mmCIF file of N, CA and C in Angstrom:
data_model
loop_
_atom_site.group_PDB
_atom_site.id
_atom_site.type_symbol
_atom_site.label_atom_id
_atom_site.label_comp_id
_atom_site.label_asym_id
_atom_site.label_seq_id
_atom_site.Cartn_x
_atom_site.Cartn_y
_atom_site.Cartn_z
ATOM 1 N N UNK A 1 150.242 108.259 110.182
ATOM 2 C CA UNK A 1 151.201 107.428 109.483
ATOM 3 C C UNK A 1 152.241 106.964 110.500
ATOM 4 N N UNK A 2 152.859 105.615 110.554
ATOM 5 C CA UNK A 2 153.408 105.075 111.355
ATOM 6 C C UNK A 2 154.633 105.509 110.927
ATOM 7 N N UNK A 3 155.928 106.102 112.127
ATOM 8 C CA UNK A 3 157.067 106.068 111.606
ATOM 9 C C UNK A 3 158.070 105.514 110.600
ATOM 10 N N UNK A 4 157.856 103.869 110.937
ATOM 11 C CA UNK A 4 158.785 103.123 110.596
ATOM 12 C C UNK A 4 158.127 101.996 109.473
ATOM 13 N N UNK A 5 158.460 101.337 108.738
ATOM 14 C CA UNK A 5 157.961 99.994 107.912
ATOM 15 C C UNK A 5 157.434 98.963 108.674
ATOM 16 N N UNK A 6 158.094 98.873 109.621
ATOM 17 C CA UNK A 6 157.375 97.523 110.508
ATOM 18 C C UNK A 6 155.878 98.237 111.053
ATOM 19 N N UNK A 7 156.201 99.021 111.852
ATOM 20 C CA UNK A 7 154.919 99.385 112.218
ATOM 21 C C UNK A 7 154.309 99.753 111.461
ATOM 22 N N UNK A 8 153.906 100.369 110.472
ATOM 23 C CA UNK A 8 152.669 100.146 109.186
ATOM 24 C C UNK A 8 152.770 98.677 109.066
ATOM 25 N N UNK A 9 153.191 97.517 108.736
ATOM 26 C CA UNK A 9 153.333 96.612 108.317
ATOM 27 C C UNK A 9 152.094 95.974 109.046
ATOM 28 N N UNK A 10 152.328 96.228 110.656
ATOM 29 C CA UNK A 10 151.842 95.737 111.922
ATOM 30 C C UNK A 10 150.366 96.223 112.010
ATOM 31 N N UNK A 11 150.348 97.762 111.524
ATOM 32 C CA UNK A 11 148.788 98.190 111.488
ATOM 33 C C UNK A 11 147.786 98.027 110.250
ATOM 34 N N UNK A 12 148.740 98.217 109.047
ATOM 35 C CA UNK A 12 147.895 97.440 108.205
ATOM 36 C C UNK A 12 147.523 95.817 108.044
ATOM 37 N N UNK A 13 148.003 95.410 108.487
ATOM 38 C CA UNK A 13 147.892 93.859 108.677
ATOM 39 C C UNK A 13 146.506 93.804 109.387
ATOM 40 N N UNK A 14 146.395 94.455 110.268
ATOM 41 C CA UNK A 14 145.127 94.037 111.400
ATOM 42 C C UNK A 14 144.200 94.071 110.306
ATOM 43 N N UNK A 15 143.899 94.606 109.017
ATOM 44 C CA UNK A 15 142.797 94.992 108.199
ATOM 45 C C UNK A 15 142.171 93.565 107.608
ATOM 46 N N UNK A 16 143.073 93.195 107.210
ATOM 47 C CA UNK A 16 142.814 91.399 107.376
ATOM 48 C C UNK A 16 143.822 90.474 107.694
ATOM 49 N N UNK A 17 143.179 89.802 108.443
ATOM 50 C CA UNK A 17 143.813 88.781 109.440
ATOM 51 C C UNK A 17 142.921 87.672 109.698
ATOM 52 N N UNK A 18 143.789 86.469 110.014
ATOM 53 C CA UNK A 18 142.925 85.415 109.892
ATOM 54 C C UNK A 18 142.717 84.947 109.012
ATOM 55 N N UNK A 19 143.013 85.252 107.614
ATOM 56 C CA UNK A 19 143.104 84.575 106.151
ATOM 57 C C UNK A 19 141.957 85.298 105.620
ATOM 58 N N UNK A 20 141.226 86.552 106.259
ATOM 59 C CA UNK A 20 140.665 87.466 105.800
ATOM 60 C C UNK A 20 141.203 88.580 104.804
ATOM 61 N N UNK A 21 139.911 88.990 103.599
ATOM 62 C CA UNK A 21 140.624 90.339 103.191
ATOM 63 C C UNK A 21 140.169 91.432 103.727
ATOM 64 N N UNK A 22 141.128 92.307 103.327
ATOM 65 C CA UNK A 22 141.086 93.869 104.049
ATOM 66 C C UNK A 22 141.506 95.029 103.329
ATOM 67 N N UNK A 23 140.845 95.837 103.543
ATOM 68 C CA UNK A 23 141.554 97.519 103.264
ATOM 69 C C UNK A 23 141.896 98.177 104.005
ATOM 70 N N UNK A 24 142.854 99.258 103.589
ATOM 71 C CA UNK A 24 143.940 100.086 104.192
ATOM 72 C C UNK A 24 143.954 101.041 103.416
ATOM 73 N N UNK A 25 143.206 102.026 104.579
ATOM 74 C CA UNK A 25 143.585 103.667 103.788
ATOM 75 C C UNK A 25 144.748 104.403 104.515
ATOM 76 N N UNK A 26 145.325 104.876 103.448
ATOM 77 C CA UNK A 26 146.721 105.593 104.252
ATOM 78 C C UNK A 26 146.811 106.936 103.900
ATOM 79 N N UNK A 27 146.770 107.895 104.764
ATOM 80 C CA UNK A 27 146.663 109.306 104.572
ATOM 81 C C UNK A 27 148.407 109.779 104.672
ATOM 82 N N UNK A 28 148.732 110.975 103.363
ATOM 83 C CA UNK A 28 149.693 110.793 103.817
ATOM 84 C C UNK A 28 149.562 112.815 103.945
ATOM 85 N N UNK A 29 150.258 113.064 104.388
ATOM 86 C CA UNK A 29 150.138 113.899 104.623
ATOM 87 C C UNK A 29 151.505 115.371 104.337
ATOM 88 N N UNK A 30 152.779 114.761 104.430
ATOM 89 C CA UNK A 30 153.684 115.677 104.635
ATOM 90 C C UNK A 30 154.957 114.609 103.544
ATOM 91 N N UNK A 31 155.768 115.278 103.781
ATOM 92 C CA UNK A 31 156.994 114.452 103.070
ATOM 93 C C UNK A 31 157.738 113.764 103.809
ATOM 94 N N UNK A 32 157.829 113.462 104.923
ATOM 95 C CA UNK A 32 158.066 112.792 106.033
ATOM 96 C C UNK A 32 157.314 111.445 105.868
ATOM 97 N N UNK A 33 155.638 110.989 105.629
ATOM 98 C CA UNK A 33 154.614 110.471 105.711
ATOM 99 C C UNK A 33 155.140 109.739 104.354
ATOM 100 N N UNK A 34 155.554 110.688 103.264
ATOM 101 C CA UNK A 34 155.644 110.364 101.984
ATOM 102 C C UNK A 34 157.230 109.119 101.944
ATOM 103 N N UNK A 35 158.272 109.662 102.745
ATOM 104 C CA UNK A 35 159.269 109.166 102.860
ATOM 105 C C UNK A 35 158.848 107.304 103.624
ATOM 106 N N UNK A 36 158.054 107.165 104.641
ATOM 107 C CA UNK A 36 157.898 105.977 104.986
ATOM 108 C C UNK A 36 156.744 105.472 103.755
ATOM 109 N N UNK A 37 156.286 105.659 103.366
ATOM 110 C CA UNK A 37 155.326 104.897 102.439
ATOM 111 C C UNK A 37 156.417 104.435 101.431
ATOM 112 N N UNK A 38 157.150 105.513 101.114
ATOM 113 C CA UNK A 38 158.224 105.004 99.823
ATOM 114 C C UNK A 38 158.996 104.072 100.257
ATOM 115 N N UNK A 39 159.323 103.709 101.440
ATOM 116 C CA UNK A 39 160.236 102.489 101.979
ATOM 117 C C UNK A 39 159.646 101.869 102.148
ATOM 118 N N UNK A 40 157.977 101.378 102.677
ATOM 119 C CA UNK A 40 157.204 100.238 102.372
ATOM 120 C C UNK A 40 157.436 99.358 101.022
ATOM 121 N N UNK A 41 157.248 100.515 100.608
ATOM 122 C CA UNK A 41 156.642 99.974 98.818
ATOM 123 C C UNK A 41 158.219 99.505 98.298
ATOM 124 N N UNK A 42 159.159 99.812 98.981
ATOM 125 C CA UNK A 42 160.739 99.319 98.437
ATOM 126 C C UNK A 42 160.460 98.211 99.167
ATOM 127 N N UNK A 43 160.703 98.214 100.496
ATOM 128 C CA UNK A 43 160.732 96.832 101.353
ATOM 129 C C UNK A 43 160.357 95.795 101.285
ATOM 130 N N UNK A 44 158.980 95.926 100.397
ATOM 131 C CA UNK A 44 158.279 94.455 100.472
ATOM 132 C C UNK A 44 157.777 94.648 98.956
ATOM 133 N N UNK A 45 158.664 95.432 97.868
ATOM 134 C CA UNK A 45 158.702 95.371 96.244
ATOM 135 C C UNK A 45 157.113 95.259 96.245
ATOM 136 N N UNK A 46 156.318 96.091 96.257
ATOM 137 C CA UNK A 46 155.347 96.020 96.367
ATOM 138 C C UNK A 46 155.206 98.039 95.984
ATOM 139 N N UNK A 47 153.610 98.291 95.467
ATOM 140 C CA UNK A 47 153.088 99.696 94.292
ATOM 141 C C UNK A 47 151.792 99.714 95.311
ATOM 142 N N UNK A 48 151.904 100.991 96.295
ATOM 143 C CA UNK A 48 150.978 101.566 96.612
ATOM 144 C C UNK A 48 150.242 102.525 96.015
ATOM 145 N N UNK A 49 149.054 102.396 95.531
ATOM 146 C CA UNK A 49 148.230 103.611 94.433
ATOM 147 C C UNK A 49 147.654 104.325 95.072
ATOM 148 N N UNK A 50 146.915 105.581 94.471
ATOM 149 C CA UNK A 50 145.879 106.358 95.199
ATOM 150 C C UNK A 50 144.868 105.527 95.203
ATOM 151 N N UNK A 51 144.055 106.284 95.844
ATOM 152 C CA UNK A 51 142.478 105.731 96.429
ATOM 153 C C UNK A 51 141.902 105.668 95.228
ATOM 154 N N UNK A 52 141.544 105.034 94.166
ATOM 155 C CA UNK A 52 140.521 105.633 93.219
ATOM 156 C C UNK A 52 139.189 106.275 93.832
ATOM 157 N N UNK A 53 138.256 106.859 92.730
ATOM 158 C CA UNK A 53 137.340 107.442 93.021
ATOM 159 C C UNK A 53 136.203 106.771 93.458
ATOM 160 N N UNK A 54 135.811 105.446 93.255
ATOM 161 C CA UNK A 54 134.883 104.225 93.560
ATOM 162 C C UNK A 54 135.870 102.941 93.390
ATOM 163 N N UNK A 55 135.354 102.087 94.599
ATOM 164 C CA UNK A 55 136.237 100.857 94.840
ATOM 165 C C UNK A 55 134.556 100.191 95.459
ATOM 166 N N UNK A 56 134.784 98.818 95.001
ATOM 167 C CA UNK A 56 134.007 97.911 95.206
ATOM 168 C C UNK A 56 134.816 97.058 96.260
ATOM 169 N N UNK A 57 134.054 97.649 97.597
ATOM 170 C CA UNK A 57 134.559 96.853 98.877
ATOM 171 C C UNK A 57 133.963 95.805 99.113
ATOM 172 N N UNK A 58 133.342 94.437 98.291
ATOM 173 C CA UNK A 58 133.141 93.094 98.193
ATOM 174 C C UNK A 58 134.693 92.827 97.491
ATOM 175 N N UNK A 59 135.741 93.632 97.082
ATOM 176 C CA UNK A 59 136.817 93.103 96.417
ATOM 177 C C UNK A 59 137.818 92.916 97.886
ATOM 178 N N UNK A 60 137.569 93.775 98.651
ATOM 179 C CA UNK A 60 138.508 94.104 99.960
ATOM 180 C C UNK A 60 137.731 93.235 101.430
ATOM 181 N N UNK A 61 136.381 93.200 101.516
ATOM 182 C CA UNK A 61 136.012 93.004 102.460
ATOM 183 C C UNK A 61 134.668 92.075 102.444
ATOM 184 N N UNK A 62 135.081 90.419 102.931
ATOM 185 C CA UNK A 62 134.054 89.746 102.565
ATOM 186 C C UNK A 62 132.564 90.035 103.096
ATOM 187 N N UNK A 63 131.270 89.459 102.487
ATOM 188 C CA UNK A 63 130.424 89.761 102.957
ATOM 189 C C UNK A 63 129.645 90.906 102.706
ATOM 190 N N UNK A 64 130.646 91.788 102.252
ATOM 191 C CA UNK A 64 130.216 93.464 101.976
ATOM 192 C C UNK A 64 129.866 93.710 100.554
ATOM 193 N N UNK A 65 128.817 94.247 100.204
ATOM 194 C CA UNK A 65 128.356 94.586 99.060
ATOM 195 C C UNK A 65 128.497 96.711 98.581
ATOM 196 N N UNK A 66 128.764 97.312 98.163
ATOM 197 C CA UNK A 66 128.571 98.984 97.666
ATOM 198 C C UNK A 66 126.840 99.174 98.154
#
């Protein structure tokens, strides 16, 4: 987990780029981990969820079928 908001900002971005879509798994691990995710999700008013249990990555990643 990246310290700060920008830098997550910066590494999840690479997931799609180019007017591509993308996924981003974020492990969090400690309350520290927990503390920058919660300032993402303030910063850019934006609801990070858990992983569900099955995700259809043709929704995240073109080309790609389950």
């Amino acid at each position: 987990m990246p310290e700060d908001s920008d830098s997550y900002l910066h590494r999840v971005a690479r997931a799609g780029r180019f007017g591509t879509k993308g996924l981003a798994v974020t492990f969090v691990s400690d309350e520290t981990d927990a503390q920058t995710l919660n300032q993402v999700q303030d910063r850019f008013d934006i609801s990070i969820t858990e992983l569900p249990d099955k995700i259809d990555v043709s929704t995240y990643i073109e080309g790609r079928t389950n």
